[in-house]
Tab-separated table of C-alpha atoms and ligand atoms in Angstrom:
chain	number	residue	atom	x	y	z
A	611	MET	CA	99.597	102.801	79.247
A	612	GLU	CA	97.702	100.086	77.424
A	613	ASN	CA	93.916	100.448	77.807
A	614	PHE	CA	92.613	98.078	80.315
A	615	GLU	CA	90.001	96.525	82.102
A	616	PHE	CA	90.551	95.751	86.041
A	617	SER	CA	88.244	94.007	88.278
A	618	SER	CA	89.602	92.719	91.715
A	619	PRO	CA	86.062	91.653	93.286
A	620	THR	CA	87.718	89.010	96.176
A	621	LYS	CA	86.613	90.511	99.331
A	622	ILE	CA	90.207	90.182	101.554
A	623	ILE	CA	89.427	89.820	105.383
A	624	PHE	CA	92.671	90.056	106.461
A	625	GLY	CA	94.526	90.065	109.881
A	626	LYS	CA	94.756	88.392	113.157
A	627	ARG	CA	91.646	85.704	114.051
A	628	THR	CA	89.582	86.131	111.196
A	629	GLU	CA	89.439	82.960	110.325
A	630	GLU	CA	87.093	82.534	113.464
A	631	HIS	CA	84.459	84.216	111.268
A	632	VAL	CA	84.848	81.712	107.962
A	633	GLY	CA	81.815	80.256	109.139
A	634	GLU	CA	79.259	84.031	108.932
A	635	GLU	CA	81.342	84.654	105.292
A	636	VAL	CA	80.452	81.619	104.027
A	637	LYS	CA	76.825	81.382	105.137
A	638	PHE	CA	76.082	84.164	102.929
A	639	TYR	CA	76.628	82.185	100.051
A	640	SER	CA	75.942	78.612	101.576
A	641	SER	CA	74.397	75.993	104.010
A	642	ARG	CA	76.634	73.063	102.210
A	643	ILE	CA	79.412	72.939	100.823
A	644	LEU	CA	82.511	71.086	99.888
A	645	PHE	CA	85.418	71.887	102.779
A	646	ILE	CA	88.867	71.141	100.648
A	647	TYR	CA	92.478	70.860	101.947
A	648	GLY	CA	95.756	69.466	101.938
A	649	SER	CA	97.966	66.619	103.386
A	650	GLY	CA	97.786	67.630	107.141
A	651	SER	CA	99.422	71.094	107.895
A	652	ILE	CA	95.658	72.104	108.470
A	653	LYS	CA	95.159	69.703	111.614
A	654	LYS	CA	98.561	70.041	112.728
A	655	THR	CA	98.361	73.738	113.734
A	656	GLY	CA	94.626	73.894	115.317
A	657	LEU	CA	93.244	75.374	111.712
A	658	TYR	CA	90.901	72.600	110.803
A	659	ASP	CA	89.114	72.580	114.558
A	660	ARG	CA	88.960	76.885	114.358
A	661	ILE	CA	87.372	76.201	110.566
A	662	VAL	CA	85.133	73.271	111.829
A	663	ALA	CA	83.812	75.487	115.053
A	664	SER	CA	83.089	78.274	112.977
A	665	LEU	CA	81.406	76.408	109.761
A	666	LYS	CA	79.073	74.749	112.934
A	667	ARG	CA	78.134	78.158	115.104
A	668	SER	CA	76.904	79.288	111.390
A	669	ARG	CA	75.047	75.771	110.475
A	670	VAL	CA	77.127	75.443	107.582
A	671	GLU	CA	77.268	71.541	106.881
A	672	PHE	CA	79.739	70.112	104.838
A	673	VAL	CA	81.558	67.643	102.820
A	674	GLU	CA	85.313	66.985	103.155
A	675	LEU	CA	87.933	66.530	100.573
A	676	SER	CA	91.729	66.240	101.807
A	677	GLY	CA	94.766	65.183	100.182
A	678	VAL	CA	95.483	68.031	97.709
A	679	GLN	CA	99.258	67.179	97.070
A	680	PRO	CA	101.408	70.780	96.003
A	681	ASN	CA	101.754	70.557	92.142
A	682	PRO	CA	97.548	69.774	92.412
A	683	ARG	CA	96.778	66.573	90.278
A	684	LEU	CA	93.915	66.179	88.259
A	685	SER	CA	92.551	62.681	89.406
A	686	LEU	CA	91.582	64.558	92.999
A	687	VAL	CA	89.931	67.290	91.002
A	688	GLU	CA	88.217	65.032	88.922
A	689	LYS	CA	87.234	63.480	92.386
A	690	GLY	CA	85.622	66.633	93.372
A	691	ILE	CA	84.079	67.157	90.631
A	692	SER	CA	81.837	63.802	91.262
A	693	ILE	CA	80.986	64.491	94.891
A	694	SER	CA	79.824	67.903	94.148
A	695	LYS	CA	77.878	66.781	91.425
A	696	GLN	CA	76.488	64.280	93.399
A	697	GLN	CA	75.907	65.924	96.700
A	698	GLY	CA	74.193	69.319	95.131
A	699	ILE	CA	77.134	71.349	96.625
A	700	ASP	CA	76.740	74.845	95.666
A	701	PHE	CA	79.611	76.402	97.874
A	702	ILE	CA	83.633	75.519	97.632
A	703	LEU	CA	85.833	76.595	101.138
A	704	ALA	CA	89.364	76.203	100.203
A	705	VAL	CA	91.734	76.190	103.042
A	706	GLY	CA	95.548	76.036	102.357
A	707	GLY	CA	97.530	77.530	99.953
A	708	GLY	CA	97.657	77.726	95.637
A	709	SER	CA	97.799	73.923	95.310
A	710	VAL	CA	94.252	73.936	97.240
A	711	ILE	CA	93.000	76.740	95.740
A	712	ASP	CA	93.681	75.764	92.244
A	713	SER	CA	92.192	72.472	93.143
A	714	ALA	CA	88.704	74.288	94.796
A	715	LYS	CA	88.635	76.370	91.472
A	716	ALA	CA	89.070	73.734	89.057
A	717	ILE	CA	86.138	71.723	91.130
A	718	GLY	CA	84.267	74.616	90.889
A	719	ALA	CA	84.239	74.814	87.059
A	720	GLY	CA	84.332	71.125	86.489
A	721	ALA	CA	81.024	70.990	88.566
A	722	CYS	CA	79.425	73.933	86.069
A	723	TYR	CA	80.694	71.729	83.249
A	724	ASP	CA	78.971	68.781	81.335
A	725	GLY	CA	81.999	67.692	79.493
A	726	ASP	CA	85.724	67.030	80.308
A	727	VAL	CA	87.083	69.639	82.835
A	728	TRP	CA	90.896	69.349	81.000
A	729	ASP	CA	88.868	71.161	77.904
A	730	PHE	CA	89.777	74.786	79.643
A	731	PHE	CA	93.896	74.140	80.106
A	732	PRO	CA	95.487	75.588	78.362
A	733	PRO	CA	93.544	78.785	78.667
A	734	THR	CA	92.263	79.146	75.448
A	735	LYS	CA	88.872	78.707	76.288
A	736	PRO	CA	88.043	80.953	79.184
A	737	VAL	CA	86.080	79.393	81.988
A	738	THR	CA	82.842	81.250	82.806
A	739	GLU	CA	80.688	79.108	84.805
A	740	CYS	CA	82.085	78.293	88.385
A	741	LEU	CA	80.813	77.102	91.559
A	742	PRO	CA	81.270	80.678	94.428
A	743	LEU	CA	84.880	79.744	96.085
A	744	GLY	CA	86.016	81.278	99.483
A	745	VAL	CA	89.798	80.863	100.951
A	746	VAL	CA	91.367	80.825	104.388
A	747	LEU	CA	94.872	81.264	102.752
A	748	THR	CA	98.049	79.426	105.056
A	749	ILE	CA	100.791	80.654	103.047
A	750	PRO	CA	101.926	83.657	100.877
A	751	ALA	CA	102.684	82.530	97.474
A	752	ALA	CA	100.694	81.688	94.164
A	753	GLY	CA	98.428	84.887	94.620
A	754	SER	CA	95.358	82.438	93.812
A	755	GLU	CA	93.249	83.529	96.639
A	756	ALA	CA	92.694	86.786	94.186
A	757	SER	CA	93.840	85.249	90.829
A	758	GLN	CA	91.729	84.436	87.635
A	759	PHE	CA	93.979	81.553	87.605
A	760	ALA	CA	94.121	77.945	88.703
A	761	VAL	CA	96.820	75.616	87.531
A	762	ILE	CA	96.981	71.973	87.750
A	763	THR	CA	98.637	68.767	86.821
A	764	ARG	CA	97.663	65.940	84.350
A	765	GLU	CA	99.584	62.979	85.742
A	766	ASP	CA	99.309	60.625	82.656
A	767	THR	CA	100.953	63.559	80.520
A	768	GLN	CA	103.108	65.143	82.539
A	769	GLU	CA	101.441	68.308	81.463
A	770	LYS	CA	100.970	71.258	84.132
A	771	LEU	CA	98.559	73.896	82.424
A	772	PRO	CA	96.551	76.514	83.431
A	773	MET	CA	92.598	77.502	83.155
A	774	ARG	CA	91.365	81.428	83.156
A	775	GLY	CA	88.458	83.148	83.948
A	776	GLU	CA	87.531	86.064	85.775
A	777	ILE	CA	84.835	83.727	87.681
A	778	LEU	CA	87.211	81.681	89.058
A	779	ARG	CA	88.430	84.377	91.397
A	780	PRO	CA	87.531	83.974	94.865
A	781	ARG	CA	84.027	85.814	96.551
A	782	PHE	CA	86.198	86.412	99.886
A	783	ALA	CA	90.124	85.339	101.108
A	784	ILE	CA	90.810	85.592	104.943
A	785	LEU	CA	94.287	86.116	105.003
A	786	ASN	CA	95.509	86.010	108.680
A	787	PRO	CA	99.364	86.458	108.693
A	788	GLU	CA	99.327	84.323	112.031
A	789	LEU	CA	98.560	81.199	109.930
A	790	THR	CA	101.850	81.416	108.215
A	791	PHE	CA	104.236	81.352	111.772
A	792	THR	CA	104.182	77.341	111.310
A	793	LEU	CA	105.656	77.428	107.494
A	794	PRO	CA	108.683	75.453	106.812
A	795	ALA	CA	111.309	78.334	105.936
A	796	TYR	CA	111.630	76.386	102.666
A	797	GLN	CA	108.257	76.942	102.001
A	798	THR	CA	108.545	80.523	103.113
A	799	ALA	CA	111.742	81.480	101.184
A	800	CYS	CA	109.422	79.661	97.911
A	801	GLY	CA	106.590	81.583	98.729
A	802	CYS	CA	108.709	85.032	98.143
A	803	VAL	CA	110.277	84.277	95.635
A	804	ASP	CA	106.814	82.828	93.493
A	805	ILE	CA	105.723	86.773	94.874
A	806	MET	CA	108.316	88.128	93.108
A	807	GLY	CA	107.895	86.213	90.297
A	808	HIS	CA	104.240	87.138	89.327
A	809	VAL	CA	105.773	91.286	89.807
A	810	ILE	CA	108.801	90.443	87.660
A	811	GLU	CA	106.710	89.101	85.251
A	812	ARG	CA	104.506	92.218	84.971
A	813	TYR	CA	107.655	94.695	85.699
A	814	PHE	CA	109.429	93.474	81.982
A	815	THR	CA	107.312	94.988	79.612
A	816	THR	CA	107.566	96.501	76.847
A	817	VAL	CA	104.808	99.007	76.667
A	818	PRO	CA	106.114	102.531	77.660
A	819	ASN	CA	104.875	104.919	79.811
A	820	VAL	CA	104.080	102.784	82.550
A	821	ASP	CA	105.421	104.929	85.636
A	822	LEU	CA	102.702	104.523	88.021
A	823	THR	CA	102.584	100.563	87.787
A	824	ASP	CA	106.469	100.535	87.523
A	825	ARG	CA	106.895	102.072	91.215
A	826	LEU	CA	103.652	99.551	92.419
A	827	CYS	CA	105.741	96.707	91.669
A	828	GLU	CA	109.006	98.186	92.960
A	829	ALA	CA	107.231	98.536	95.825
A	830	VAL	CA	106.408	95.218	95.829
A	831	LEU	CA	109.161	93.905	95.405
A	832	LYS	CA	111.117	95.823	97.804
A	833	THR	CA	108.774	94.904	100.697
A	834	VAL	CA	109.283	91.079	99.836
A	835	ILE	CA	113.700	92.197	99.754
A	836	THR	CA	113.450	93.530	103.389
A	837	ASN	CA	110.845	91.503	104.948
A	838	ALA	CA	111.577	87.894	103.786
A	839	PRO	CA	115.240	87.612	105.327
A	840	THR	CA	113.109	89.196	109.100
A	841	VAL	CA	110.315	86.066	108.723
A	842	LEU	CA	113.465	82.945	108.008
A	843	ALA	CA	115.187	84.461	111.168
A	844	GLU	CA	111.744	85.111	113.292
A	845	PRO	CA	109.118	82.894	111.846
A	846	LYS	CA	106.688	84.527	114.524
A	847	ASP	CA	107.111	88.089	113.280
A	848	TYR	CA	103.471	89.093	112.793
A	849	ALA	CA	104.686	92.356	111.260
A	850	ALA	CA	106.995	91.129	108.722
A	851	ARG	CA	104.907	88.667	107.844
A	852	ALA	CA	101.775	90.582	107.218
A	853	GLU	CA	103.862	92.868	104.999
A	854	ILE	CA	104.664	89.579	102.977
A	855	MET	CA	100.992	88.371	103.049
A	856	TRP	CA	99.838	91.480	101.372
A	857	ALA	CA	102.531	91.865	99.049
A	858	GLY	CA	101.343	88.525	97.833
A	859	THR	CA	97.662	89.036	96.793
A	860	LEU	CA	98.771	92.667	95.583
A	861	ALA	CA	101.574	90.878	93.159
A	862	HIS	CA	99.318	88.393	91.804
A	863	ASN	CA	95.361	90.281	91.180
A	864	ASP	CA	96.216	91.910	88.528
A	865	LEU	CA	96.420	95.555	89.554
A	866	LEU	CA	100.050	95.461	88.902
A	867	GLY	CA	99.477	94.429	85.316
A	868	THR	CA	97.151	97.842	84.370
A	869	GLY	CA	98.188	99.274	80.797
A	870	ARG	CA	100.691	96.659	80.619
A	871	ILE	CA	101.674	93.581	78.699
A	872	GLY	CA	103.756	91.179	81.375
A	873	ASP	CA	106.365	88.854	79.761
A	874	TRP	CA	105.130	85.211	81.523
A	875	SER	CA	107.913	83.233	79.973
A	876	SER	CA	109.664	81.991	82.805
A	877	HIS	CA	106.158	81.031	84.494
A	878	ARG	CA	105.362	78.978	81.359
A	879	ILE	CA	109.060	77.432	81.135
A	880	GLU	CA	108.776	76.607	85.237
A	881	HIS	CA	105.936	74.448	84.716
A	882	GLU	CA	107.070	72.452	82.341
A	883	LEU	CA	110.153	71.890	85.232
A	884	SER	CA	107.340	70.950	88.156
A	885	ALA	CA	105.017	68.834	85.257
A	886	ILE	CA	108.206	66.398	84.967
A	887	TYR	CA	110.180	67.039	88.367
A	888	ASP	CA	107.198	67.660	90.966
A	889	ILE	CA	109.715	70.321	92.057
A	890	ALA	CA	108.165	73.937	94.273
A	891	HIS	CA	106.874	75.718	91.384
A	892	ALA	CA	109.707	78.770	92.940
A	893	ALA	CA	112.111	76.375	93.576
A	894	GLY	CA	112.051	76.534	89.104
A	895	LEU	CA	111.258	79.880	89.269
A	896	SER	CA	114.542	80.899	90.893
A	897	VAL	CA	116.898	79.421	88.587
A	898	ILE	CA	114.807	80.362	85.666
A	899	TYR	CA	114.745	83.807	86.048
A	900	PRO	CA	118.395	84.777	85.885
A	901	ALA	CA	119.032	82.837	83.180
A	902	TRP	CA	115.537	84.631	81.390
A	903	MET	CA	116.738	88.007	82.199
A	904	LYS	CA	120.515	86.865	81.148
A	905	TYR	CA	118.930	85.648	77.620
A	906	SER	CA	116.616	89.090	77.739
A	907	PHE	CA	118.387	92.034	79.201
A	908	LYS	CA	120.287	93.467	76.105
A	909	LYS	CA	116.457	93.832	74.293
A	910	ASP	CA	115.789	96.532	76.467
A	911	ILE	CA	118.858	97.369	79.009
A	912	LYS	CA	117.360	100.729	79.861
A	913	ARG	CA	114.793	98.318	81.778
A	914	PHE	CA	116.969	96.607	83.535
A	915	VAL	CA	118.903	98.954	84.466
A	916	GLN	CA	115.808	101.110	85.945
A	917	PHE	CA	115.190	97.378	87.738
A	918	ALA	CA	118.781	97.199	89.102
A	919	VAL	CA	118.572	100.504	90.835
A	920	TRP	CA	115.019	101.229	92.060
A	921	VAL	CA	114.484	97.407	92.923
A	922	TRP	CA	118.146	96.638	94.188
A	923	ASP	CA	120.038	99.601	95.162
A	924	VAL	CA	122.693	99.576	92.373
A	925	ASP	CA	124.745	102.301	92.274
A	926	LEU	CA	127.325	101.984	90.019
A	927	PRO	CA	128.932	105.106	87.939
A	928	PHE	CA	126.675	105.512	84.974
A	929	GLU	CA	129.472	104.600	82.035
A	930	SER	CA	128.173	101.082	80.915
A	931	GLU	CA	124.576	99.990	81.434
A	932	GLU	CA	125.423	96.091	80.782
A	933	ARG	CA	127.425	96.478	84.224
A	934	ILE	CA	124.414	97.695	86.094
A	935	ALA	CA	122.222	95.594	84.314
A	936	LEU	CA	124.142	92.078	85.049
A	937	GLU	CA	124.732	93.731	88.816
A	938	GLY	CA	121.024	94.040	89.465
A	939	ILE	CA	120.743	90.460	87.809
A	940	ARG	CA	123.533	89.166	90.096
A	941	ARG	CA	121.862	90.431	93.187
A	942	MET	CA	118.551	88.862	92.221
A	943	GLU	CA	120.259	86.052	91.689
A	944	SER	CA	122.493	86.063	95.080
A	945	PHE	CA	119.059	87.068	97.007
A	946	PHE	CA	117.516	83.676	96.410
A	947	LYS	CA	120.512	81.645	97.501
A	948	GLU	CA	120.092	83.398	100.847
A	949	LEU	CA	116.841	82.653	101.086
A	950	GLY	CA	118.008	78.746	100.579
A	951	LEU	CA	117.018	78.395	97.382
A	952	ALA	CA	118.988	76.438	94.407
A	953	VAL	CA	119.760	78.833	91.205
A	954	ARG	CA	120.832	76.461	88.706
A	955	LEU	CA	119.212	73.483	87.459
A	956	GLU	CA	122.226	70.890	88.342
A	957	GLU	CA	121.372	71.787	91.990
A	958	LEU	CA	117.972	70.798	91.629
A	959	HIS	CA	119.361	67.288	89.706
A	960	ILE	CA	117.986	68.288	87.049
A	961	SER	CA	120.084	67.363	83.400
A	962	ASP	CA	119.268	68.571	79.674
A	963	GLU	CA	117.963	65.147	79.139
A	964	ARG	CA	114.365	66.044	78.658
A	965	PHE	CA	114.837	69.900	77.268
A	966	ASP	CA	113.406	68.830	73.835
A	967	GLU	CA	110.756	67.361	75.642
A	968	MET	CA	109.719	70.523	77.806
A	969	ALA	CA	110.457	72.936	74.788
A	970	GLU	CA	108.061	71.419	72.540
A	971	LYS	CA	105.381	71.332	74.869
A	972	CYS	CA	106.108	74.884	75.723
A	973	ALA	CA	105.633	75.279	71.950
A	974	ALA	CA	103.018	74.004	71.526
A	975	CYS	CA	100.873	75.388	74.097
A	976	TRP	CA	101.852	78.525	73.729
A	977	SER	CA	101.413	80.912	70.818
A	978	SER	CA	104.153	83.783	72.336
A	979	MET	CA	107.269	82.956	74.637
A	980	GLY	CA	106.881	86.414	76.347
A	981	ASN	CA	106.893	89.701	74.507
A	982	TYR	CA	110.643	89.898	74.914
A	983	GLN	CA	111.652	86.701	72.980
A	984	LYS	CA	108.774	87.484	70.488
A	985	ARG	CA	111.349	90.597	68.980
A	986	PHE	CA	114.571	88.160	68.456
A	987	ASP	CA	115.767	88.166	65.024
A	988	ARG	CA	116.078	84.986	63.938
A	989	PRO	CA	114.154	84.609	60.141
A	990	GLU	CA	116.182	81.009	59.615
A	991	LEU	CA	113.133	79.892	62.151
A	992	THR	CA	109.484	79.173	61.749
A	993	VAL	CA	107.566	80.698	65.013
A	994	GLU	CA	107.316	77.233	66.450
A	995	GLY	CA	110.678	76.629	66.042
A	996	LEU	CA	111.905	80.285	67.066
A	997	GLU	CA	109.810	79.454	70.812
A	998	LYS	CA	110.992	75.909	71.183
A	999	GLN	CA	114.671	77.604	70.395
A	1000	VAL	CA	113.917	80.250	72.842
A	1001	VAL	CA	113.143	77.967	75.345
A	1002	LYS	CA	116.161	75.579	74.940
A	1003	ASP	CA	118.295	78.703	75.262
A	1004	ILE	CA	116.990	79.321	78.740
A	1005	LEU	CA	117.241	75.786	79.826
A	1006	GLU	CA	120.837	75.582	78.603
A	1007	LEU	CA	121.606	79.302	80.513
A	1008	ALA	CA	119.865	77.857	83.514
A	1009	LEU	CA	122.067	74.490	83.702
B	1505	LIG	O1	99.129	69.998	102.259
B	1505	LIG	P1	99.668	70.605	103.850
B	1505	LIG	O2	99.620	69.912	104.680
B	1505	LIG	O3	98.684	71.545	103.874
B	1505	LIG	O4	101.222	71.356	103.212
B	1505	LIG	C1	101.531	72.348	102.355
B	1505	LIG	C2	102.270	72.218	101.083
B	1505	LIG	O5	102.782	70.717	101.672
B	1505	LIG	C3	102.157	73.237	103.142
B	1505	LIG	N1	101.847	74.599	103.722
B	1505	LIG	C4	100.923	75.186	103.432
B	1505	LIG	N2	100.587	75.801	104.402
B	1505	LIG	C5	101.214	75.496	105.412
B	1505	LIG	C6	102.281	74.912	104.999
B	1505	LIG	N3	102.623	73.695	106.250
B	1505	LIG	C7	102.760	74.091	107.410
B	1505	LIG	N4	102.066	75.596	107.863
B	1505	LIG	C8	101.135	76.106	107.169
B	1505	LIG	N5	100.565	77.300	107.161
B	1505	LIG	O6	103.097	73.885	102.164
B	1505	LIG	C9	103.399	72.999	101.063
B	1505	LIG	C10	102.988	73.917	99.349
B	1505	LIG	O7	102.148	74.348	99.258
B	1505	LIG	P2	101.176	74.834	97.977
B	1505	LIG	O8	99.574	75.012	98.180
B	1505	LIG	O9	101.572	73.650	97.195
B	1505	LIG	O10	101.830	76.228	97.735
B	1505	LIG	P3	101.807	77.267	97.030
B	1505	LIG	O11	100.740	77.933	97.798
B	1505	LIG	O12	102.982	77.536	96.446
B	1505	LIG	O13	100.828	77.015	95.353
B	1505	LIG	C11	102.199	76.247	94.542
B	1505	LIG	C12	100.884	75.911	93.627
B	1505	LIG	O14	100.104	77.435	92.532
B	1505	LIG	C13	100.091	77.045	91.711
B	1505	LIG	C14	101.646	76.739	91.464
B	1505	LIG	O15	102.249	76.641	89.772
B	1505	LIG	C15	102.008	75.549	92.548
B	1505	LIG	O16	101.246	74.609	91.399
B	1505	LIG	N6	100.333	78.683	90.973
B	1505	LIG	C16	99.057	78.943	90.940
B	1505	LIG	C17	98.700	80.538	90.155
B	1505	LIG	C18	97.072	80.712	90.491
B	1505	LIG	N7	96.204	80.284	90.422
B	1505	LIG	O17	97.081	82.215	89.689
B	1505	LIG	C19	99.739	81.464	90.016
B	1505	LIG	C20	101.492	80.785	90.573
B	1505	LIG	O18	102.354	81.386	89.734
B	1505	LIG	C21	101.646	79.263	90.253
B	1505	LIG	O19	101.729	78.641	89.374
B	1506	LIG	ZN1	103.966	81.798	90.160
């Protein structure tokens, strides 16, 4: 196990009708806030009215900023920064999913910074100042409600990059599983795959002796695998929605990464896809993970055997590690298909046309494409050349 520091300061308020107390939570920090949300789902479901009523009961004044789109745009973040600076905002309430929360984080950071907020993307320079944030979560997926990241798309260059900083973790997150009953099946499925992705990135480590976090990772993965089909069949199944919602937060608040070094190359490659093609984040992940795994499994086959046996209950005779590892990958791929997601780029109508550009952008931004690929022996390539080639090889396997 590696040395580590772990802090997950976000107060989690979990359960039925908890959003009705949002005003009391906000009032602890501020009486004048920015209230940010997406493209209208919270108005259709009645959540907007309950939030407003609670804020009014607690005498919290608010300025509204709506219209956050999935794959949230820098232009809206810039608008939010300008409103916050002009109106002396000192707290931001985000009501929605990862896109709304990430926009709130970037606005909070930009409001405390004199330069261009894009200076913080990619996260070579961590954010150290940000307005305090609160969250009412409506979709378990990105884990942004307790994470130290925000991912924003810059429209003019088609770049989608993260910023990071401990200060970006929200002060509180209200998680009511009932709020997720209205999610379309596709968004539910995408959320489940993103949650699994945050665990998979941490699970595939080359750090030895990480038994406790291996077991925690497997528990979160199995919880999602068991409950995802239930919520797709019965969208109002509170018990199953609750399991998935809590799994989503635990998958990405960094607990599962303690003492280990994760991979994250699949996430980086996916961000190139959603930056250009504006697909849902997990629609890209469900295509990239099978390809990344087929590309990587021989580098540490024992870990892939463990994944197959502990997570996917593969019960084949132990004569061939390769067969067991591949069976685990096959079961994961079938599971993504059962959820209704694509597992090949062609299903998303994406060709190899822009692979070079994606590989170029990935290699330019990241010093390594994950800890598995780093160990590849390709002496004919420079470090940057190697990284570009890795991205292209994985994208080609995903075709
Ligand atoms: O905008 P509205 O109308 O609210 O509709 C949203 C949106 O269309 C809808 N939705 C959300 N809750 C709903 C609902 N519809 C009905 N009922 C509800 N209860 O769902 C759609 C997707 O919302 P979005 O916020 O985009 O989803 P998600 O939470 O999956 O966030 C995705 C973004 O997070 C980033 C992704 O890259 C992507 O940009 N990520 C952020 C991370 C982080 N900050 O730590 C880590 C992740 O790996 C990820 O990269
Ligand atoms: Zn993700």
